[in-house]
CSV table of C-alpha atoms and ligand atoms in Angstrom, one decimal:
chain,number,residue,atom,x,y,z
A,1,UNK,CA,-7.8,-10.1,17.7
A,2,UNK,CA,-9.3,-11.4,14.5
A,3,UNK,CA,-7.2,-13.7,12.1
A,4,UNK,CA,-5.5,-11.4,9.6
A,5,UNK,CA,-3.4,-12.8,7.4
A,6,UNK,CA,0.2,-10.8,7.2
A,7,UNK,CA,0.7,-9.0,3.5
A,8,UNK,CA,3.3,-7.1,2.2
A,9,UNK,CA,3.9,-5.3,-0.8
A,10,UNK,CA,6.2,-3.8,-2.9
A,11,UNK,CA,6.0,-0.2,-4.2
A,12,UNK,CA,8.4,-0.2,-7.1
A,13,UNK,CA,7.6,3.7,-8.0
A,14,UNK,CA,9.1,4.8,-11.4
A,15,UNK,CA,12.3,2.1,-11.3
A,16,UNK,CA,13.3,-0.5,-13.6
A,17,UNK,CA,13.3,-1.1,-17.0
A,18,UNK,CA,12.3,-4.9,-18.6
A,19,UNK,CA,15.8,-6.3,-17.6
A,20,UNK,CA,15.4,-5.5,-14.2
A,21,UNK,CA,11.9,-6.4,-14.2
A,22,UNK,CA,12.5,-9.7,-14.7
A,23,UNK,CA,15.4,-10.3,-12.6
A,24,UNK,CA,13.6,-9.0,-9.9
A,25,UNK,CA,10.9,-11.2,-10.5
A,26,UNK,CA,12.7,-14.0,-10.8
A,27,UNK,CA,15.0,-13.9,-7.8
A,28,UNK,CA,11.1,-13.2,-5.9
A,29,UNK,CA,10.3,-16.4,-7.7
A,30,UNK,CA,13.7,-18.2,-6.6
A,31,UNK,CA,12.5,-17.4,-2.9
A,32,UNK,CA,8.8,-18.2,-3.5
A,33,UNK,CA,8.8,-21.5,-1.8
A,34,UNK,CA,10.1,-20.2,1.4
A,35,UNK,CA,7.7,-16.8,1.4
A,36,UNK,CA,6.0,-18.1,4.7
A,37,UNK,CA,2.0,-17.1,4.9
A,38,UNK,CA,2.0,-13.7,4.4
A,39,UNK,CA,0.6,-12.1,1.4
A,40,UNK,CA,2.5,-11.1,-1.2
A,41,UNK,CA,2.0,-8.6,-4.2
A,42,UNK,CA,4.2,-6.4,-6.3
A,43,UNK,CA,3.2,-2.6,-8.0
A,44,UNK,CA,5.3,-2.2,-10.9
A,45,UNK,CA,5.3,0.8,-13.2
A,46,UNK,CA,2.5,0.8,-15.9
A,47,UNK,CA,4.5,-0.9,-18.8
A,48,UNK,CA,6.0,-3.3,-17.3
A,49,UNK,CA,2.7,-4.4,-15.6
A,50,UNK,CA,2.4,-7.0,-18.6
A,51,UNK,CA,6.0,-8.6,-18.3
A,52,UNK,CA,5.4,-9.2,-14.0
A,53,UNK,CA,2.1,-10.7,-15.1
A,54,UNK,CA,3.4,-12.7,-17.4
A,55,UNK,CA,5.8,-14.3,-14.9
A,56,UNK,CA,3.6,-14.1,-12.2
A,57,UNK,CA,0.8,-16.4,-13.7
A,58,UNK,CA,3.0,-19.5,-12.8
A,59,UNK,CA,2.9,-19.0,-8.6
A,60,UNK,CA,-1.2,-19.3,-9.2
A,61,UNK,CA,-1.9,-16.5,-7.2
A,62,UNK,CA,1.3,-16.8,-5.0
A,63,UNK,CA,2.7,-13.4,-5.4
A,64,UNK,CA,-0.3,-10.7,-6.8
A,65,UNK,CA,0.6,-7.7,-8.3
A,66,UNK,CA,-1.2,-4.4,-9.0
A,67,UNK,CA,-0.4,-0.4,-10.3
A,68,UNK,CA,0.7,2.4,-8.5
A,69,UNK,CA,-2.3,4.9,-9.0
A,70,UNK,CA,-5.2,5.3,-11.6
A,71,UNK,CA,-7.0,7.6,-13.4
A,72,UNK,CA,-10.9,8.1,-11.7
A,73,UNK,CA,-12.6,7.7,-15.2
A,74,UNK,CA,-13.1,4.4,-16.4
A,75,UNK,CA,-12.1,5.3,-20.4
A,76,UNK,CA,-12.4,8.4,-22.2
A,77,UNK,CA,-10.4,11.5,-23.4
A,78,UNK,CA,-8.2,11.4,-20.8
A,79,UNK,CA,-4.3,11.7,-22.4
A,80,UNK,CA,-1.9,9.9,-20.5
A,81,UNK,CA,-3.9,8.4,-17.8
A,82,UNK,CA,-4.9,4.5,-17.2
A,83,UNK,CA,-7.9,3.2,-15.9
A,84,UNK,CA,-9.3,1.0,-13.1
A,85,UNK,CA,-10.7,-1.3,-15.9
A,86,UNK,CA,-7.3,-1.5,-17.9
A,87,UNK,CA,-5.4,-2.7,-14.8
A,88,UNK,CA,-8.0,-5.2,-14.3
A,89,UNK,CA,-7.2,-6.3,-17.8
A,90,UNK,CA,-3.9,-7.2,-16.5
A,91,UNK,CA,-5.0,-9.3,-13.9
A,92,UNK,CA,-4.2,-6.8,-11.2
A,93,UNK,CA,-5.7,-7.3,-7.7
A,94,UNK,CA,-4.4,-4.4,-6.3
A,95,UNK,CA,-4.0,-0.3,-6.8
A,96,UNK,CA,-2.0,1.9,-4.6
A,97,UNK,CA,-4.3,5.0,-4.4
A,98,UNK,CA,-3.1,8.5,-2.2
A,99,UNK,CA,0.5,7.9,-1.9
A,100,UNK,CA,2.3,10.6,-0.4
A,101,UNK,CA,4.2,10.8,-3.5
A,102,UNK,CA,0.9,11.8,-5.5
A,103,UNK,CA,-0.7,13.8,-3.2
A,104,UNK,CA,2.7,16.5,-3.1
A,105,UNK,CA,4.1,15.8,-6.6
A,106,UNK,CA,1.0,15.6,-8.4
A,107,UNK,CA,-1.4,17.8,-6.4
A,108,UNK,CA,-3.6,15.1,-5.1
A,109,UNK,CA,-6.4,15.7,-2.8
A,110,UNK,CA,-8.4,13.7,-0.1
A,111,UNK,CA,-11.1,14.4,-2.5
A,112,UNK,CA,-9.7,13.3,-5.5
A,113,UNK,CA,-7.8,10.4,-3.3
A,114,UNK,CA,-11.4,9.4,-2.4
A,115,UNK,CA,-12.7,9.3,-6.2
A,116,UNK,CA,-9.9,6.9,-7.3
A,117,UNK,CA,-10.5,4.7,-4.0
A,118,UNK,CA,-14.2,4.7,-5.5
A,119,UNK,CA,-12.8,4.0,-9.4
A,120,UNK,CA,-10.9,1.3,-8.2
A,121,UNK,CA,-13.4,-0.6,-6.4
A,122,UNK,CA,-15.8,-0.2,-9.6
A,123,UNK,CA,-13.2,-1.5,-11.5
A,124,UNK,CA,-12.7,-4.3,-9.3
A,125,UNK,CA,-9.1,-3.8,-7.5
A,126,UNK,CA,-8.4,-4.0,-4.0
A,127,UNK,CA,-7.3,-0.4,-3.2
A,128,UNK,CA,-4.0,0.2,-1.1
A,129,UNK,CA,-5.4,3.5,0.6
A,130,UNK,CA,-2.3,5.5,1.5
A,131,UNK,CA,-2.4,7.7,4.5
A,132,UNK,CA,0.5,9.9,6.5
A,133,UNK,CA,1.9,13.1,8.0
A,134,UNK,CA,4.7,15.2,7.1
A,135,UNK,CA,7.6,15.7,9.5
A,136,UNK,CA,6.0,19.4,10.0
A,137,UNK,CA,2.4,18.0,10.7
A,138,UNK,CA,4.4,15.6,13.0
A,139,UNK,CA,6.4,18.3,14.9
A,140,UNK,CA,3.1,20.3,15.2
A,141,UNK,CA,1.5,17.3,16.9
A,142,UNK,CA,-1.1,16.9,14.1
A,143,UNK,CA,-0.5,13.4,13.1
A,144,UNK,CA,-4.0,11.7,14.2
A,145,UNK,CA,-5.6,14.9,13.0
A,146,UNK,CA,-4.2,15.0,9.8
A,147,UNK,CA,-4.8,11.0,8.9
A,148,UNK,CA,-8.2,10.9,10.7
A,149,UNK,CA,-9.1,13.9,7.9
A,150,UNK,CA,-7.2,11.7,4.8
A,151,UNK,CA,-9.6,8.7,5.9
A,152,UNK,CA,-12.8,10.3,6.8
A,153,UNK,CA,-12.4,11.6,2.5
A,154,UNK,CA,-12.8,7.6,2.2
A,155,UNK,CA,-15.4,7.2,4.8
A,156,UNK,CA,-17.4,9.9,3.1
A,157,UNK,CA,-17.3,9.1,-0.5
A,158,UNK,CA,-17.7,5.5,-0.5
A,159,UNK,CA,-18.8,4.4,3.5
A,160,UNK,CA,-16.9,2.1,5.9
A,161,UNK,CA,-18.9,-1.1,4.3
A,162,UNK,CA,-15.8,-0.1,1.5
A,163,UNK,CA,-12.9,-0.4,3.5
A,164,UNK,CA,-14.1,-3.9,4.1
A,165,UNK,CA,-12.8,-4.5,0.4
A,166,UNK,CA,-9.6,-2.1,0.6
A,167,UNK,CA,-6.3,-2.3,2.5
A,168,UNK,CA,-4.8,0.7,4.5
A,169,UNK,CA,-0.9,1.5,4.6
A,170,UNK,CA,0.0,3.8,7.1
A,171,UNK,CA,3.2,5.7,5.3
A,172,UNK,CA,4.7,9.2,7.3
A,173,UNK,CA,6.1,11.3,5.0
A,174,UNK,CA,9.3,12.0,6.7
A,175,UNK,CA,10.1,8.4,7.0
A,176,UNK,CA,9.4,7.2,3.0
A,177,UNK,CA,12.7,6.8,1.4
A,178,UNK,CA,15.0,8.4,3.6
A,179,UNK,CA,16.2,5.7,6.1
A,180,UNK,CA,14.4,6.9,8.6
A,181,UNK,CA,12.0,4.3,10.0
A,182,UNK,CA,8.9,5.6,12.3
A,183,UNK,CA,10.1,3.3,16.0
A,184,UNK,CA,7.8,0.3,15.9
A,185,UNK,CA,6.3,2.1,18.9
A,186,UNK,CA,4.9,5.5,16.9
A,187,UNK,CA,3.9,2.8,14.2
A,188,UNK,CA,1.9,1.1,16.2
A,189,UNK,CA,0.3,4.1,17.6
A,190,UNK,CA,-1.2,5.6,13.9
A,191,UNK,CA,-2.4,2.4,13.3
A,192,UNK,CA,-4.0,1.6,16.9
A,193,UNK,CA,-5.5,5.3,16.3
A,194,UNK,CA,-6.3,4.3,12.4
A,195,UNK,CA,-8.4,1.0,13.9
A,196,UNK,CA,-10.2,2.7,16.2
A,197,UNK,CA,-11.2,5.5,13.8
A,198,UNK,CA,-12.7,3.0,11.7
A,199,UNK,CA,-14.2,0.9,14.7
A,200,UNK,CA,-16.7,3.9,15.3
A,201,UNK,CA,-18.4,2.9,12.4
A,202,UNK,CA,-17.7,-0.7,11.6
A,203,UNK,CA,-16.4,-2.8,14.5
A,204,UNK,CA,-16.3,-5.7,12.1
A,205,UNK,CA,-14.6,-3.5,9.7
A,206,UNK,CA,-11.9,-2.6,11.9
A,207,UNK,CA,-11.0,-6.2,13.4
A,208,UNK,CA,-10.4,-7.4,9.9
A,209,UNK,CA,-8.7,-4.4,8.2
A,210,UNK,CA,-5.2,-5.2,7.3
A,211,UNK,CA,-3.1,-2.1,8.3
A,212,UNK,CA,0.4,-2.0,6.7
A,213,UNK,CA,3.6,0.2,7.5
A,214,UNK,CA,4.9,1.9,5.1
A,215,UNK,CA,8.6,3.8,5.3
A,216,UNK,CA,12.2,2.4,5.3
A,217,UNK,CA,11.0,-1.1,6.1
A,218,UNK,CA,13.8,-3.5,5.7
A,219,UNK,CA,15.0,-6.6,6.0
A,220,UNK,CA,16.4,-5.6,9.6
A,221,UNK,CA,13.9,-3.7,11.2
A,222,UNK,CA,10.6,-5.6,9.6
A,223,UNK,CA,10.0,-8.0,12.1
A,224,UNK,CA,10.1,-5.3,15.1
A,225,UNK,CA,7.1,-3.5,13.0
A,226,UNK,CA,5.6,-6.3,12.0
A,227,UNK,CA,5.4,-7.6,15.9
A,228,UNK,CA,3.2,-4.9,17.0
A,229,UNK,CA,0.1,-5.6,17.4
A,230,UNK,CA,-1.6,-3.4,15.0
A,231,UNK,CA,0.7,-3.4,12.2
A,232,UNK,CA,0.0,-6.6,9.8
A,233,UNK,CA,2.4,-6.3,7.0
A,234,UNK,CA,4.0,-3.7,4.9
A,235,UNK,CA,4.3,-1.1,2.1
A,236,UNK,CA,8.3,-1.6,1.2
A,237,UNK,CA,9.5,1.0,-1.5
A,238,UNK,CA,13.2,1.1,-2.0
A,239,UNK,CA,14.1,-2.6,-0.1
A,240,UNK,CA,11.4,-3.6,-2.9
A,241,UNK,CA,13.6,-3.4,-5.3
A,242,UNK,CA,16.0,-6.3,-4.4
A,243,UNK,CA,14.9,-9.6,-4.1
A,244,UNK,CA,16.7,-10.9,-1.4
A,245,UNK,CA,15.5,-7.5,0.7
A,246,UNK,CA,12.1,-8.3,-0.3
A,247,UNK,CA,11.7,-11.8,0.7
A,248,UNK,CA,13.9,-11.3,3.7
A,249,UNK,CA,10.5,-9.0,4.3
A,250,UNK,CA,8.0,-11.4,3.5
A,251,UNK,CA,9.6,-13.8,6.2
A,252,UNK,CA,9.4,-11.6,8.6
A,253,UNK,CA,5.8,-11.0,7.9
A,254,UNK,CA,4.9,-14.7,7.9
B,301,PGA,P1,10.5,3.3,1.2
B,301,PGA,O1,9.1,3.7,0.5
B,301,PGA,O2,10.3,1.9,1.7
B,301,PGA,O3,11.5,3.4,0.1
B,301,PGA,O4,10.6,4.2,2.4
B,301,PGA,C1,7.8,3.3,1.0
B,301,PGA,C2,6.7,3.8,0.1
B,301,PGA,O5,6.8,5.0,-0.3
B,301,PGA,O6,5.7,3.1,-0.2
């Protein structure tokens, strides 16, 4: 087993305005000095980007943060949408790319999943590659099937050389935001499946790809995950949007 450092981030979706913001960030900075080794990074909505940055600066690359999505151009006549290059701006090291969130709400496609992986490593962000069944594909027994096809959109488009710079969270639909946690057992299955999908091509590739659950991770059930031995961090939603949850999380991972 290669030495992969633990890392956990926080997926903030559309919550918070600046007060919150900031008091989230700064009980995350009360806890800092007892975060433990994992990783730590935080994806904020769009606007408030600049006010996590802001605070951020003074850990020195303690606790990263980085956007939710992207647009796949890098400027241009595109209303609404922000860029690889603006996030960058910012300072952000990473972007979640293929939530399961933007692939159903916002029509999102391996294909177009696959462009923004692409946009975001042009841009220069570590991409969060997001990948995941439904509870349907689940019942029909297509889990592997279905993820092997949302990373093999990667694997095309950009070649497993790419996943070298890029993280992977493995995130079923079913158990995102509704308290139902995938058993650390079905976890660690996707993501022993997800490692050896990428170890037919790149061997060094997969030893050192970090592979995060993603899915009702919480302070009490994180350290079950995070014991197995394919899962090395996490991809916390709601329990990212308390502090003491959050760090409670990054101990665990460390
Ligand atoms: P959850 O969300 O932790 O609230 O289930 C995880 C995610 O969607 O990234």
């Amino acid at each position: 087993m290669s030495q992969r450092r633990p890392f956990v981030a926080g997926n903030w979706k559309m919550n918070g305005a600046r007060a919150q913001a900031a008091a989230l960030i700064d009980g995350i900075l009360a806890g800092v000095s007892a975060l433990g080794d994992a990783e730590v990074a935080v994806c904020p909505p769009f606007i408030l980007i600049p006010l996590v940055a802001e605070k951020l600066r003074s850990t020195r690359g303690r606790v990263l943060w980085g956007g939710q999505n992207l647009d796949t151009h890098p400027s241009g006549a595109y209303t609404g949408e922000i860029s690889g290059p603006m996030l960058r701006d910012f300072d952000c090291t990473y972007v979640i790319v293929g939530h399961s969130e933007r692939r159903s709400f916002y029509g999102e496609s391996d294909a177009i999943v696959a462009e923004k992986f692409a946009a975001a490593q042009a841009a220069g962000l570590v991409p969060i590659l997001c990948l995941g069944e439904t509870l349907a594909e689940r019942e029909a027994d297509e889990t592997e099937r279905v993820v092997e096809r949302q990373l093999r959109a990667v694997l095309d488009r950009s070649g497993v050389e790419s996943l070298a710079r890029a993280t992977i969270a493995y995130e079923p639909v079913w158990a995102i935001g509704t308290g139902r946690t995938a058993t650390p057992q079905q976890a660690q299955d996707v993501h022993r499946f997800i490692r050896a999908r990428l170890a037919d091509k790149s061997a060094a590739v997969a030893a050192g790809m970090r592979l995060l659950y993603g899915g009702s991770v919480k302070g009490a059930n994180a350290r079950e995950l995070f014991a197995q031995p394919d899962i090395d961090g996490g991809l916390i939603g709601g329990a990212s949007l308390q502090a003491e949850e959050f760090l409670a999380i990054c101990r665990a991972a460390g």
